[in-house]
mmCIF file of C-alpha atoms in Angstrom:
data_model
loop_
_atom_site.group_PDB
_atom_site.id
_atom_site.type_symbol
_atom_site.label_atom_id
_atom_site.label_comp_id
_atom_site.label_asym_id
_atom_site.label_seq_id
_atom_site.Cartn_x
_atom_site.Cartn_y
_atom_site.Cartn_z
ATOM 1 C CA MET A 1 -1.335 41.883 37.155
ATOM 2 C CA VAL A 2 -0.419 38.152 36.025
ATOM 3 C CA TYR A 3 1.837 37.899 33.181
ATOM 4 C CA TRP A 4 2.054 34.197 32.952
ATOM 5 C CA ARG A 5 -0.155 31.260 33.476
ATOM 6 C CA GLU A 6 0.798 27.767 34.489
ATOM 7 C CA VAL A 7 -0.581 24.981 32.469
ATOM 8 C CA THR A 8 -0.513 21.356 33.372
ATOM 9 C CA ALA A 9 -0.383 19.096 30.334
ATOM 10 C CA ASP A 10 -2.065 15.727 30.263
ATOM 11 C CA ARG A 11 0.788 13.263 29.869
ATOM 12 C CA SER A 12 -1.348 10.084 29.669
ATOM 13 C CA ASP A 13 -0.818 9.792 25.877
ATOM 14 C CA GLN A 14 2.866 10.484 26.187
ATOM 15 C CA ASN A 15 3.278 7.979 28.839
ATOM 16 C CA VAL A 16 1.409 5.412 26.570
ATOM 17 C CA ARG A 17 3.818 6.428 23.655
ATOM 18 C CA GLU A 18 6.889 6.118 25.881
ATOM 19 C CA SER A 19 5.776 2.611 27.296
ATOM 20 C CA LYS A 20 5.356 1.407 23.683
ATOM 21 C CA LEU A 21 8.894 2.904 22.604
ATOM 22 C CA LYS A 22 10.414 1.199 25.609
ATOM 23 C CA LYS A 23 8.882 -2.098 24.506
ATOM 24 C CA ILE A 24 10.214 -1.566 21.086
ATOM 25 C CA GLU A 25 13.756 -0.787 22.506
ATOM 26 C CA TYR A 26 13.545 -4.268 24.292
ATOM 27 C CA SER A 27 12.931 -5.945 21.015
ATOM 28 C CA LYS A 28 16.019 -4.390 19.391
ATOM 29 C CA HIS A 29 18.031 -7.509 19.423
ATOM 30 C CA PRO A 30 15.568 -9.843 17.902
ATOM 31 C CA HIS A 31 14.493 -7.086 15.458
ATOM 32 C CA VAL A 32 18.047 -6.707 14.214
ATOM 33 C CA CYS A 33 18.453 -10.367 13.919
ATOM 34 C CA ALA A 34 15.102 -10.557 11.798
ATOM 35 C CA ILE A 35 16.215 -7.866 9.555
ATOM 36 C CA GLU A 36 19.658 -9.446 8.995
ATOM 37 C CA GLY A 37 17.986 -12.855 8.289
ATOM 38 C CA ASP A 38 19.555 -14.468 11.528
ATOM 39 C CA TRP A 39 16.442 -16.464 12.433
ATOM 40 C CA GLU A 40 18.500 -18.658 14.640
ATOM 41 C CA GLY A 41 19.245 -15.499 16.722
ATOM 42 C CA VAL A 42 15.528 -14.629 16.873
ATOM 43 C CA LYS A 43 14.907 -18.292 17.902
ATOM 44 C CA ASN A 44 17.497 -18.102 20.761
ATOM 45 C CA TYR A 45 16.152 -14.811 22.006
ATOM 46 C CA TYR A 46 12.441 -15.996 22.124
ATOM 47 C CA GLU A 47 12.963 -19.520 23.393
ATOM 48 C CA ASP A 48 13.317 -18.069 26.888
ATOM 49 C CA LYS A 49 10.688 -15.269 26.379
ATOM 50 C CA PRO A 50 7.812 -16.763 24.583
ATOM 51 C CA ASP A 51 5.562 -14.265 26.107
ATOM 52 C CA GLU A 52 7.285 -11.500 24.284
ATOM 53 C CA LEU A 53 6.541 -12.838 20.721
ATOM 54 C CA LEU A 54 3.599 -10.549 20.428
ATOM 55 C CA ILE A 55 5.147 -7.302 21.601
ATOM 56 C CA PRO A 56 5.420 -4.923 18.616
ATOM 57 C CA MET A 57 8.936 -4.579 17.324
ATOM 58 C CA THR A 58 8.600 -1.563 15.071
ATOM 59 C CA VAL A 59 6.689 1.866 15.271
ATOM 60 C CA CYS A 60 4.128 0.271 12.843
ATOM 61 C CA SER A 61 3.412 -2.325 15.616
ATOM 62 C CA ASP A 62 4.770 -5.168 13.453
ATOM 63 C CA THR A 63 5.379 -8.336 15.591
ATOM 64 C CA VAL A 64 7.952 -10.985 14.895
ATOM 65 C CA PHE A 65 5.399 -12.775 12.825
ATOM 66 C CA HIS A 66 4.882 -9.773 10.603
ATOM 67 C CA LEU A 67 8.648 -9.451 10.097
ATOM 68 C CA ALA A 68 9.079 -13.280 9.414
ATOM 69 C CA ALA A 69 6.286 -13.189 6.876
ATOM 70 C CA SER A 70 7.765 -10.221 4.994
ATOM 71 C CA CYS A 71 11.518 -10.455 5.564
ATOM 72 C CA CYS A 72 12.122 -14.165 5.168
ATOM 73 C CA SER A 73 13.158 -15.496 1.780
ATOM 74 C CA LYS A 74 10.421 -17.765 0.170
ATOM 75 C CA ALA A 75 12.631 -20.742 0.756
ATOM 76 C CA GLN A 76 12.603 -20.328 4.562
ATOM 77 C CA GLY A 77 9.387 -18.376 5.175
ATOM 78 C CA LYS A 78 7.253 -21.463 6.235
ATOM 79 C CA GLU A 79 10.129 -22.884 8.317
ATOM 80 C CA VAL A 80 10.711 -19.708 10.266
ATOM 81 C CA LEU A 81 6.812 -19.254 10.979
ATOM 82 C CA GLU A 82 6.639 -22.940 12.019
ATOM 83 C CA MET A 83 9.609 -22.247 14.456
ATOM 84 C CA LEU A 84 8.018 -19.091 15.910
ATOM 85 C CA ILE A 85 4.664 -20.806 16.383
ATOM 86 C CA ASN A 86 6.259 -23.763 18.165
ATOM 87 C CA ILE A 87 7.990 -21.239 20.557
ATOM 88 C CA LEU A 88 4.580 -19.576 21.062
ATOM 89 C CA ARG A 89 3.032 -22.922 21.907
ATOM 90 C CA ASN A 90 5.438 -23.256 24.732
ATOM 91 C CA SER A 91 3.598 -20.281 26.177
ATOM 92 C CA THR A 92 0.265 -21.061 27.764
ATOM 93 C CA ILE A 93 -0.951 -17.452 27.344
ATOM 94 C CA TYR A 94 -1.527 -17.229 23.669
ATOM 95 C CA ASP A 95 -3.607 -19.180 21.154
ATOM 96 C CA PRO A 96 -1.597 -19.241 17.789
ATOM 97 C CA ARG A 97 -4.632 -18.716 15.927
ATOM 98 C CA SER A 98 -5.220 -15.383 17.756
ATOM 99 C CA ALA A 99 -1.491 -14.383 17.696
ATOM 100 C CA LEU A 100 -1.423 -14.791 13.875
ATOM 101 C CA ARG A 101 -4.440 -12.389 13.676
ATOM 102 C CA LYS A 102 -2.777 -9.681 15.762
ATOM 103 C CA LEU A 103 -2.901 -6.499 13.638
ATOM 104 C CA ASN A 104 -0.232 -3.830 13.013
ATOM 105 C CA ASN A 105 -1.145 -0.252 12.589
ATOM 106 C CA THR A 106 -2.612 -0.781 9.037
ATOM 107 C CA GLY A 107 -4.668 -3.602 10.225
ATOM 108 C CA ASN A 108 -2.616 -6.374 8.493
ATOM 109 C CA ASN A 109 -2.212 -9.593 10.320
ATOM 110 C CA THR A 110 0.495 -12.374 9.574
ATOM 111 C CA LEU A 111 -1.352 -13.705 6.517
ATOM 112 C CA HIS A 112 -1.770 -10.296 5.192
ATOM 113 C CA SER A 113 2.008 -9.967 5.364
ATOM 114 C CA VAL A 114 2.691 -13.466 3.885
ATOM 115 C CA SER A 115 0.277 -12.681 1.015
ATOM 116 C CA LEU A 116 2.100 -9.497 0.120
ATOM 117 C CA SER A 117 5.424 -11.388 0.046
ATOM 118 C CA GLY A 118 4.044 -13.881 -2.367
ATOM 119 C CA ASN A 119 5.303 -16.821 -0.335
ATOM 120 C CA VAL A 120 2.756 -19.560 -1.401
ATOM 121 C CA GLU A 121 4.280 -22.324 0.849
ATOM 122 C CA ALA A 122 3.841 -20.065 3.914
ATOM 123 C CA ALA A 123 0.385 -18.966 2.866
ATOM 124 C CA GLU A 124 -0.759 -22.555 2.457
ATOM 125 C CA TYR A 125 0.700 -23.545 5.862
ATOM 126 C CA LEU A 126 -1.204 -20.704 7.650
ATOM 127 C CA VAL A 127 -4.293 -21.354 5.973
ATOM 128 C CA ILE A 128 -4.339 -25.128 6.364
ATOM 129 C CA ASN A 129 -3.287 -25.040 10.029
ATOM 130 C CA PHE A 130 -4.714 -21.811 11.463
ATOM 131 C CA ASN A 131 -7.785 -20.816 9.273
ATOM 132 C CA GLU A 132 -10.279 -21.734 11.856
ATOM 133 C CA PRO A 133 -11.725 -18.863 13.871
ATOM 134 C CA VAL A 134 -10.785 -18.383 17.374
ATOM 135 C CA GLU A 135 -13.307 -19.518 19.991
ATOM 136 C CA LEU A 136 -14.563 -16.459 21.835
ATOM 137 C CA GLU A 137 -16.441 -16.379 25.046
ATOM 138 C CA GLY A 138 -19.832 -14.538 25.011
ATOM 139 C CA GLU A 139 -21.578 -12.776 22.085
ATOM 140 C CA VAL A 140 -19.460 -11.139 19.444
ATOM 141 C CA ILE A 141 -20.771 -7.803 17.854
ATOM 142 C CA ILE A 142 -19.468 -7.052 14.513
ATOM 143 C CA SER A 143 -19.029 -3.460 13.735
ATOM 144 C CA SER A 144 -17.108 -1.426 11.097
ATOM 145 C CA SER A 145 -14.909 0.546 13.332
ATOM 146 C CA ALA A 146 -11.064 -0.294 12.917
ATOM 147 C CA SER A 147 -10.754 -0.788 16.749
ATOM 148 C CA SER A 148 -13.253 -3.700 16.443
ATOM 149 C CA ASN A 149 -11.095 -5.571 13.925
ATOM 150 C CA TYR A 150 -9.314 -7.395 16.772
ATOM 151 C CA ILE A 151 -12.378 -9.109 18.095
ATOM 152 C CA GLU A 152 -14.089 -9.173 14.504
ATOM 153 C CA ASN A 153 -11.001 -10.999 12.979
ATOM 154 C CA ASP A 154 -10.834 -13.480 15.722
ATOM 155 C CA ALA A 155 -14.366 -14.580 14.856
ATOM 156 C CA LEU A 156 -13.669 -15.106 11.195
ATOM 157 C CA PRO A 157 -11.596 -17.782 9.211
ATOM 158 C CA LEU A 158 -8.055 -16.353 8.866
ATOM 159 C CA LEU A 159 -8.721 -16.052 5.018
ATOM 160 C CA GLU A 160 -11.515 -13.754 5.639
ATOM 161 C CA THR A 161 -9.939 -11.394 8.066
ATOM 162 C CA ARG A 162 -9.720 -7.772 7.022
ATOM 163 C CA ASN A 163 -7.283 -4.936 7.532
ATOM 164 C CA HIS A 164 -8.406 -1.383 8.205
ATOM 165 C CA LEU A 165 -9.112 -0.748 4.485
ATOM 166 C CA ARG A 166 -11.460 -3.810 4.681
ATOM 167 C CA GLU A 167 -9.141 -5.924 2.445
ATOM 168 C CA THR A 168 -8.745 -9.667 2.846
ATOM 169 C CA PRO A 169 -5.208 -11.261 2.621
ATOM 170 C CA LEU A 170 -6.181 -12.644 -0.706
ATOM 171 C CA PHE A 171 -7.376 -9.191 -2.056
ATOM 172 C CA ARG A 172 -4.136 -7.649 -0.961
ATOM 173 C CA ALA A 173 -2.180 -10.268 -2.724
ATOM 174 C CA ALA A 174 -4.060 -9.987 -5.955
ATOM 175 C CA ALA A 175 -3.937 -6.051 -5.715
ATOM 176 C CA ILE A 176 -0.191 -5.963 -5.860
ATOM 177 C CA GLY A 177 0.180 -8.778 -8.391
ATOM 178 C CA GLN A 178 0.805 -11.637 -6.140
ATOM 179 C CA VAL A 179 -1.569 -13.794 -8.446
ATOM 180 C CA LEU A 180 -0.075 -17.041 -7.809
ATOM 181 C CA CYS A 181 -0.359 -16.629 -4.055
ATOM 182 C CA SER A 182 -3.965 -15.592 -4.246
ATOM 183 C CA GLN A 183 -4.935 -18.477 -6.583
ATOM 184 C CA THR A 184 -3.017 -21.160 -4.472
ATOM 185 C CA ALA A 185 -4.287 -19.929 -0.998
ATOM 186 C CA GLY A 186 -7.902 -19.329 -2.319
ATOM 187 C CA GLY A 187 -8.245 -22.861 -3.823
#
């Protein structure tokens, strides 16, 4: 008679989680700098590692662009985003338009984060310079699933991108009372 049974667990999900956590751990230094408002420290870190700009820095999958959009003072928001985009341009891997559309866990991209902060100058900068859709190869099929938001949002102007709740950046801004930001960015 057997009193125990050996069970082998599928560790693939755990391995993925551990991999994500390791990436977050690698981003600890620039994350601390960003939270403390030390954007020069962030710049120094990423100048030698522009390919790491899109690695999530938080468990919510926020990138340095999301943090810059939400943590910067209104006076320096545009300047910090410009600095990060210039570093990104030194990398031949990423198109800034696509990078700014990278979603966090709630489906918010950089413009969603800027609109929540009420930073009109940063919002105008993003819309004026990066509103054009990303050129995609092949046929784009638009669906309503959250996982399709990456491709769907690349095919749309930045102002028309939607988060997982199907909200545009301007809708999010207006919903939380950032009326000035939504009026200015919307025309």
